């Protein structure tokens, strides 16, 4: 099921880095940048995480919370955060339930082989829990800056 701008963002509660859980309902009243990425510590995903992390203070000043989500387990998120000095939440969706609810657990293909995986996508969720912007099939270069501009304008 594909989501559209203006739709209510599906709520979730997931395990997060460092232990504990993270829920969208718990972030209500704040803007949320929910960015989905395929795998911890791979080149594109690392570049994207570092870009968001570098702008973290500007996102905070814009009233926006950054949350990364992937199917990797918490242990992997913990190592990824520590290795790259990331200072925002990473949610573990090992069952892909949330990724499916957001319509971004999709069939992909590489070298003639098809498999299920995350379509790199970013959602900007407003203070009321509605999707304000969607960036599908994200190209990493310049993406964090574009999302920051949208968060500031929201």
JSON list of C-alpha atoms in Angstrom, two decimals:
[
{"chain": "A", "resi": 1, "resn": "UNK", "atom": "CA", "xyz": [0.00, 0.00, 0.00]},
{"chain": "A", "resi": 2, "resn": "UNK", "atom": "CA", "xyz": [1.60, 3.23, -1.10]},
{"chain": "A", "resi": 3, "resn": "UNK", "atom": "CA", "xyz": [1.27, 6.25, 1.14]},
{"chain": "A", "resi": 4, "resn": "UNK", "atom": "CA", "xyz": [0.70, 9.77, -0.14]},
{"chain": "A", "resi": 5, "resn": "UNK", "atom": "CA", "xyz": [1.47, 13.22, 1.14]},
{"chain": "A", "resi": 6, "resn": "UNK", "atom": "CA", "xyz": [-1.39, 14.25, 3.46]},
{"chain": "A", "resi": 7, "resn": "UNK", "atom": "CA", "xyz": [-1.99, 10.69, 4.72]},
{"chain": "A", "resi": 8, "resn": "UNK", "atom": "CA", "xyz": [-1.75, 9.92, 8.42]},
{"chain": "A", "resi": 9, "resn": "UNK", "atom": "CA", "xyz": [1.64, 8.31, 9.03]},
{"chain": "A", "resi": 10, "resn": "UNK", "atom": "CA", "xyz": [1.26, 4.71, 10.28]},
{"chain": "A", "resi": 11, "resn": "UNK", "atom": "CA", "xyz": [2.14, 4.56, 13.97]},
{"chain": "A", "resi": 12, "resn": "UNK", "atom": "CA", "xyz": [4.80, 2.14, 15.14]},
{"chain": "A", "resi": 13, "resn": "UNK", "atom": "CA", "xyz": [6.74, 1.03, 18.17]},
{"chain": "A", "resi": 14, "resn": "UNK", "atom": "CA", "xyz": [10.12, -0.54, 17.42]},
{"chain": "A", "resi": 15, "resn": "UNK", "atom": "CA", "xyz": [13.24, -1.57, 19.28]},
{"chain": "A", "resi": 16, "resn": "UNK", "atom": "CA", "xyz": [15.90, 1.09, 18.98]},
{"chain": "A", "resi": 17, "resn": "UNK", "atom": "CA", "xyz": [19.64, 1.48, 19.32]},
{"chain": "A", "resi": 18, "resn": "UNK", "atom": "CA", "xyz": [20.88, 1.55, 22.89]},
{"chain": "A", "resi": 19, "resn": "UNK", "atom": "CA", "xyz": [17.91, -0.48, 24.13]},
{"chain": "A", "resi": 20, "resn": "UNK", "atom": "CA", "xyz": [14.33, 0.51, 24.71]},
{"chain": "A", "resi": 21, "resn": "UNK", "atom": "CA", "xyz": [11.73, 1.35, 22.12]},
{"chain": "A", "resi": 22, "resn": "UNK", "atom": "CA", "xyz": [10.82, 4.24, 19.86]},
{"chain": "A", "resi": 23, "resn": "UNK", "atom": "CA", "xyz": [7.28, 5.07, 18.80]},
{"chain": "A", "resi": 24, "resn": "UNK", "atom": "CA", "xyz": [5.90, 7.60, 16.38]},
{"chain": "A", "resi": 25, "resn": "UNK", "atom": "CA", "xyz": [3.15, 8.44, 18.90]},
{"chain": "A", "resi": 26, "resn": "UNK", "atom": "CA", "xyz": [5.90, 9.33, 21.39]},
{"chain": "A", "resi": 27, "resn": "UNK", "atom": "CA", "xyz": [7.19, 11.96, 18.96]},
{"chain": "A", "resi": 28, "resn": "UNK", "atom": "CA", "xyz": [3.79, 13.62, 18.40]},
{"chain": "A", "resi": 29, "resn": "UNK", "atom": "CA", "xyz": [4.04, 17.39, 18.54]},
{"chain": "A", "resi": 30, "resn": "UNK", "atom": "CA", "xyz": [7.40, 17.34, 16.78]},
{"chain": "A", "resi": 31, "resn": "UNK", "atom": "CA", "xyz": [8.29, 17.12, 13.11]},
{"chain": "A", "resi": 32, "resn": "UNK", "atom": "CA", "xyz": [9.81, 13.75, 12.28]},
{"chain": "A", "resi": 33, "resn": "UNK", "atom": "CA", "xyz": [12.23, 12.92, 9.50]},
{"chain": "A", "resi": 34, "resn": "UNK", "atom": "CA", "xyz": [11.77, 9.17, 9.07]},
{"chain": "A", "resi": 35, "resn": "UNK", "atom": "CA", "xyz": [14.37, 7.91, 6.65]},
{"chain": "A", "resi": 36, "resn": "UNK", "atom": "CA", "xyz": [14.44, 4.29, 5.59]},
{"chain": "A", "resi": 37, "resn": "UNK", "atom": "CA", "xyz": [17.67, 2.74, 4.41]},
{"chain": "A", "resi": 38, "resn": "UNK", "atom": "CA", "xyz": [18.64, -0.79, 3.35]},
{"chain": "A", "resi": 39, "resn": "UNK", "atom": "CA", "xyz": [21.59, -1.76, 5.55]},
{"chain": "A", "resi": 40, "resn": "UNK", "atom": "CA", "xyz": [23.89, -0.47, 8.28]},
{"chain": "A", "resi": 41, "resn": "UNK", "atom": "CA", "xyz": [27.48, 0.30, 7.36]},
{"chain": "A", "resi": 42, "resn": "UNK", "atom": "CA", "xyz": [27.17, 0.00, 3.59]},
{"chain": "A", "resi": 43, "resn": "UNK", "atom": "CA", "xyz": [28.58, 2.86, 1.49]},
{"chain": "A", "resi": 44, "resn": "UNK", "atom": "CA", "xyz": [25.36, 4.67, 0.50]},
{"chain": "A", "resi": 45, "resn": "UNK", "atom": "CA", "xyz": [23.68, 4.13, 3.86]},
{"chain": "A", "resi": 46, "resn": "UNK", "atom": "CA", "xyz": [26.75, 5.35, 5.73]},
{"chain": "A", "resi": 47, "resn": "UNK", "atom": "CA", "xyz": [27.02, 8.45, 3.53]},
{"chain": "A", "resi": 48, "resn": "UNK", "atom": "CA", "xyz": [23.31, 9.22, 4.11]},
{"chain": "A", "resi": 49, "resn": "UNK", "atom": "CA", "xyz": [23.56, 8.73, 7.89]},
{"chain": "A", "resi": 50, "resn": "UNK", "atom": "CA", "xyz": [26.66, 10.94, 8.12]},
{"chain": "A", "resi": 51, "resn": "UNK", "atom": "CA", "xyz": [24.92, 13.65, 6.08]},
{"chain": "A", "resi": 52, "resn": "UNK", "atom": "CA", "xyz": [21.86, 13.66, 8.36]},
{"chain": "A", "resi": 53, "resn": "UNK", "atom": "CA", "xyz": [24.09, 13.55, 11.45]},
{"chain": "A", "resi": 54, "resn": "UNK", "atom": "CA", "xyz": [26.13, 16.53, 10.21]},
{"chain": "A", "resi": 55, "resn": "UNK", "atom": "CA", "xyz": [22.93, 18.59, 10.02]},
{"chain": "A", "resi": 56, "resn": "UNK", "atom": "CA", "xyz": [21.44, 17.26, 13.27]},
{"chain": "A", "resi": 57, "resn": "UNK", "atom": "CA", "xyz": [21.68, 20.60, 15.12]},
{"chain": "A", "resi": 58, "resn": "UNK", "atom": "CA", "xyz": [19.99, 22.41, 12.22]},
{"chain": "A", "resi": 59, "resn": "UNK", "atom": "CA", "xyz": [17.21, 19.78, 12.22]},
{"chain": "A", "resi": 60, "resn": "UNK", "atom": "CA", "xyz": [16.81, 20.25, 15.99]},
{"chain": "A", "resi": 61, "resn": "UNK", "atom": "CA", "xyz": [16.64, 24.03, 15.50]},
{"chain": "A", "resi": 62, "resn": "UNK", "atom": "CA", "xyz": [13.90, 23.40, 12.89]},
{"chain": "A", "resi": 63, "resn": "UNK", "atom": "CA", "xyz": [11.97, 21.36, 15.48]},
{"chain": "A", "resi": 64, "resn": "UNK", "atom": "CA", "xyz": [12.58, 18.07, 13.65]},
{"chain": "A", "resi": 65, "resn": "UNK", "atom": "CA", "xyz": [13.60, 14.71, 15.06]},
{"chain": "A", "resi": 66, "resn": "UNK", "atom": "CA", "xyz": [15.65, 12.39, 12.79]},
{"chain": "A", "resi": 67, "resn": "UNK", "atom": "CA", "xyz": [14.86, 8.67, 12.91]},
{"chain": "A", "resi": 68, "resn": "UNK", "atom": "CA", "xyz": [16.59, 6.10, 10.72]},
{"chain": "A", "resi": 69, "resn": "UNK", "atom": "CA", "xyz": [14.85, 2.77, 10.13]},
{"chain": "A", "resi": 70, "resn": "UNK", "atom": "CA", "xyz": [16.14, -0.42, 8.57]},
{"chain": "A", "resi": 71, "resn": "UNK", "atom": "CA", "xyz": [15.59, -4.17, 8.95]},
{"chain": "A", "resi": 72, "resn": "UNK", "atom": "CA", "xyz": [18.94, -4.52, 10.76]},
{"chain": "A", "resi": 73, "resn": "UNK", "atom": "CA", "xyz": [18.89, -5.67, 14.40]},
{"chain": "A", "resi": 74, "resn": "UNK", "atom": "CA", "xyz": [19.59, -3.35, 17.34]},
{"chain": "A", "resi": 75, "resn": "UNK", "atom": "CA", "xyz": [23.08, -4.80, 17.82]},
{"chain": "A", "resi": 76, "resn": "UNK", "atom": "CA", "xyz": [23.98, -3.79, 14.25]},
{"chain": "A", "resi": 77, "resn": "UNK", "atom": "CA", "xyz": [22.53, -0.28, 14.82]},
{"chain": "A", "resi": 78, "resn": "UNK", "atom": "CA", "xyz": [24.60, 0.10, 17.99]},
{"chain": "A", "resi": 79, "resn": "UNK", "atom": "CA", "xyz": [27.84, -0.75, 16.14]},
{"chain": "A", "resi": 80, "resn": "UNK", "atom": "CA", "xyz": [26.91, 1.49, 13.20]},
{"chain": "A", "resi": 81, "resn": "UNK", "atom": "CA", "xyz": [26.18, 4.47, 15.49]},
{"chain": "A", "resi": 82, "resn": "UNK", "atom": "CA", "xyz": [29.36, 4.03, 17.50]},
{"chain": "A", "resi": 83, "resn": "UNK", "atom": "CA", "xyz": [31.59, 3.56, 14.45]},
{"chain": "A", "resi": 84, "resn": "UNK", "atom": "CA", "xyz": [30.32, 6.75, 12.76]},
{"chain": "A", "resi": 85, "resn": "UNK", "atom": "CA", "xyz": [29.46, 8.90, 15.81]},
{"chain": "A", "resi": 86, "resn": "UNK", "atom": "CA", "xyz": [25.79, 9.13, 14.90]},
{"chain": "A", "resi": 87, "resn": "UNK", "atom": "CA", "xyz": [23.64, 11.11, 17.31]},
{"chain": "A", "resi": 88, "resn": "UNK", "atom": "CA", "xyz": [20.04, 10.27, 16.36]},
{"chain": "A", "resi": 89, "resn": "UNK", "atom": "CA", "xyz": [17.73, 7.28, 16.81]},
{"chain": "A", "resi": 90, "resn": "UNK", "atom": "CA", "xyz": [17.95, 4.15, 14.69]},
{"chain": "A", "resi": 91, "resn": "UNK", "atom": "CA", "xyz": [14.88, 1.88, 14.77]},
{"chain": "A", "resi": 92, "resn": "UNK", "atom": "CA", "xyz": [15.14, -1.86, 14.08]},
{"chain": "A", "resi": 93, "resn": "UNK", "atom": "CA", "xyz": [12.32, -3.29, 11.95]},
{"chain": "A", "resi": 94, "resn": "UNK", "atom": "CA", "xyz": [13.53, -6.88, 11.77]},
{"chain": "A", "resi": 95, "resn": "UNK", "atom": "CA", "xyz": [10.07, -8.19, 10.79]},
{"chain": "A", "resi": 96, "resn": "UNK", "atom": "CA", "xyz": [9.66, -5.46, 8.13]},
{"chain": "A", "resi": 97, "resn": "UNK", "atom": "CA", "xyz": [6.16, -4.72, 9.48]},
{"chain": "A", "resi": 98, "resn": "UNK", "atom": "CA", "xyz": [6.66, -0.95, 9.55]},
{"chain": "A", "resi": 99, "resn": "UNK", "atom": "CA", "xyz": [8.53, -0.92, 6.24]},
{"chain": "A", "resi": 100, "resn": "UNK", "atom": "CA", "xyz": [5.56, -2.77, 4.71]},
{"chain": "A", "resi": 101, "resn": "UNK", "atom": "CA", "xyz": [3.06, -0.36, 6.31]},
{"chain": "A", "resi": 102, "resn": "UNK", "atom": "CA", "xyz": [4.95, 2.53, 4.70]},
{"chain": "A", "resi": 103, "resn": "UNK", "atom": "CA", "xyz": [4.99, 0.71, 1.33]},
{"chain": "A", "resi": 104, "resn": "UNK", "atom": "CA", "xyz": [8.77, 0.60, 1.06]},
{"chain": "A", "resi": 105, "resn": "UNK", "atom": "CA", "xyz": [9.51, -3.13, 1.53]},
{"chain": "A", "resi": 106, "resn": "UNK", "atom": "CA", "xyz": [9.62, -3.92, -2.16]},
{"chain": "A", "resi": 107, "resn": "UNK", "atom": "CA", "xyz": [10.88, -6.42, -4.69]},
{"chain": "A", "resi": 108, "resn": "UNK", "atom": "CA", "xyz": [14.29, -5.42, -5.99]},
{"chain": "A", "resi": 109, "resn": "UNK", "atom": "CA", "xyz": [16.66, -7.00, -8.44]},
{"chain": "A", "resi": 110, "resn": "UNK", "atom": "CA", "xyz": [20.41, -7.09, -8.81]},
{"chain": "A", "resi": 111, "resn": "UNK", "atom": "CA", "xyz": [22.46, -9.12, -11.27]},
{"chain": "A", "resi": 112, "resn": "UNK", "atom": "CA", "xyz": [19.30, -10.87, -12.47]},
{"chain": "A", "resi": 113, "resn": "UNK", "atom": "CA", "xyz": [18.34, -12.01, -8.96]},
{"chain": "A", "resi": 114, "resn": "UNK", "atom": "CA", "xyz": [15.15, -10.72, -7.33]},
{"chain": "A", "resi": 115, "resn": "UNK", "atom": "CA", "xyz": [14.80, -10.24, -3.60]},
{"chain": "A", "resi": 116, "resn": "UNK", "atom": "CA", "xyz": [12.83, -8.19, -1.08]},
{"chain": "A", "resi": 117, "resn": "UNK", "atom": "CA", "xyz": [14.46, -5.08, 0.35]},
{"chain": "A", "resi": 118, "resn": "UNK", "atom": "CA", "xyz": [14.07, -1.49, 1.49]},
{"chain": "A", "resi": 119, "resn": "UNK", "atom": "CA", "xyz": [13.46, 1.19, -1.11]},
{"chain": "A", "resi": 120, "resn": "UNK", "atom": "CA", "xyz": [15.51, 4.11, 0.21]},
{"chain": "A", "resi": 121, "resn": "UNK", "atom": "CA", "xyz": [12.78, 6.63, 1.07]},
{"chain": "A", "resi": 122, "resn": "UNK", "atom": "CA", "xyz": [12.39, 9.60, 3.41]},
{"chain": "A", "resi": 123, "resn": "UNK", "atom": "CA", "xyz": [9.14, 10.78, 4.99]},
{"chain": "A", "resi": 124, "resn": "UNK", "atom": "CA", "xyz": [8.71, 14.21, 6.58]},
{"chain": "A", "resi": 125, "resn": "UNK", "atom": "CA", "xyz": [5.92, 13.88, 9.15]},
{"chain": "A", "resi": 126, "resn": "UNK", "atom": "CA", "xyz": [4.29, 17.02, 10.56]},
{"chain": "A", "resi": 127, "resn": "UNK", "atom": "CA", "xyz": [3.50, 17.74, 14.22]},
{"chain": "A", "resi": 128, "resn": "UNK", "atom": "CA", "xyz": [0.01, 16.20, 13.86]},
{"chain": "A", "resi": 129, "resn": "UNK", "atom": "CA", "xyz": [1.34, 12.92, 12.47]},
{"chain": "A", "resi": 130, "resn": "UNK", "atom": "CA", "xyz": [0.50, 13.53, 8.81]},
{"chain": "A", "resi": 131, "resn": "UNK", "atom": "CA", "xyz": [2.96, 12.94, 5.99]},
{"chain": "A", "resi": 132, "resn": "UNK", "atom": "CA", "xyz": [4.02, 16.34, 4.68]},
{"chain": "A", "resi": 133, "resn": "UNK", "atom": "CA", "xyz": [6.60, 15.17, 2.10]},
{"chain": "A", "resi": 134, "resn": "UNK", "atom": "CA", "xyz": [7.84, 11.91, 0.62]},
{"chain": "A", "resi": 135, "resn": "UNK", "atom": "CA", "xyz": [11.15, 11.44, -1.15]},
{"chain": "A", "resi": 136, "resn": "UNK", "atom": "CA", "xyz": [11.03, 8.05, -2.95]},
{"chain": "A", "resi": 137, "resn": "UNK", "atom": "CA", "xyz": [14.08, 6.27, -4.38]},
{"chain": "A", "resi": 138, "resn": "UNK", "atom": "CA", "xyz": [16.44, 8.71, -2.69]},
{"chain": "A", "resi": 139, "resn": "UNK", "atom": "CA", "xyz": [19.76, 9.64, -4.24]},
{"chain": "A", "resi": 140, "resn": "UNK", "atom": "CA", "xyz": [22.03, 10.37, -1.28]},
{"chain": "A", "resi": 141, "resn": "UNK", "atom": "CA", "xyz": [24.02, 13.38, -2.54]},
{"chain": "A", "resi": 142, "resn": "UNK", "atom": "CA", "xyz": [22.36, 16.59, -1.33]},
{"chain": "A", "resi": 143, "resn": "UNK", "atom": "CA", "xyz": [19.35, 14.74, 0.11]},
{"chain": "A", "resi": 144, "resn": "UNK", "atom": "CA", "xyz": [19.79, 15.68, 3.79]},
{"chain": "A", "resi": 145, "resn": "UNK", "atom": "CA", "xyz": [20.04, 19.38, 2.83]},
{"chain": "A", "resi": 146, "resn": "UNK", "atom": "CA", "xyz": [16.83, 19.13, 0.78]},
{"chain": "A", "resi": 147, "resn": "UNK", "atom": "CA", "xyz": [14.97, 17.47, 3.67]},
{"chain": "A", "resi": 148, "resn": "UNK", "atom": "CA", "xyz": [16.26, 20.13, 6.08]},
{"chain": "A", "resi": 149, "resn": "UNK", "atom": "CA", "xyz": [14.93, 22.92, 3.83]},
{"chain": "A", "resi": 150, "resn": "UNK", "atom": "CA", "xyz": [11.51, 21.20, 3.76]},
{"chain": "A", "resi": 151, "resn": "UNK", "atom": "CA", "xyz": [11.54, 20.72, 7.55]},
{"chain": "A", "resi": 152, "resn": "UNK", "atom": "CA", "xyz": [12.32, 24.40, 8.07]},
{"chain": "A", "resi": 153, "resn": "UNK", "atom": "CA", "xyz": [9.48, 25.39, 5.73]},
{"chain": "A", "resi": 154, "resn": "UNK", "atom": "CA", "xyz": [6.95, 23.14, 7.45]}
]
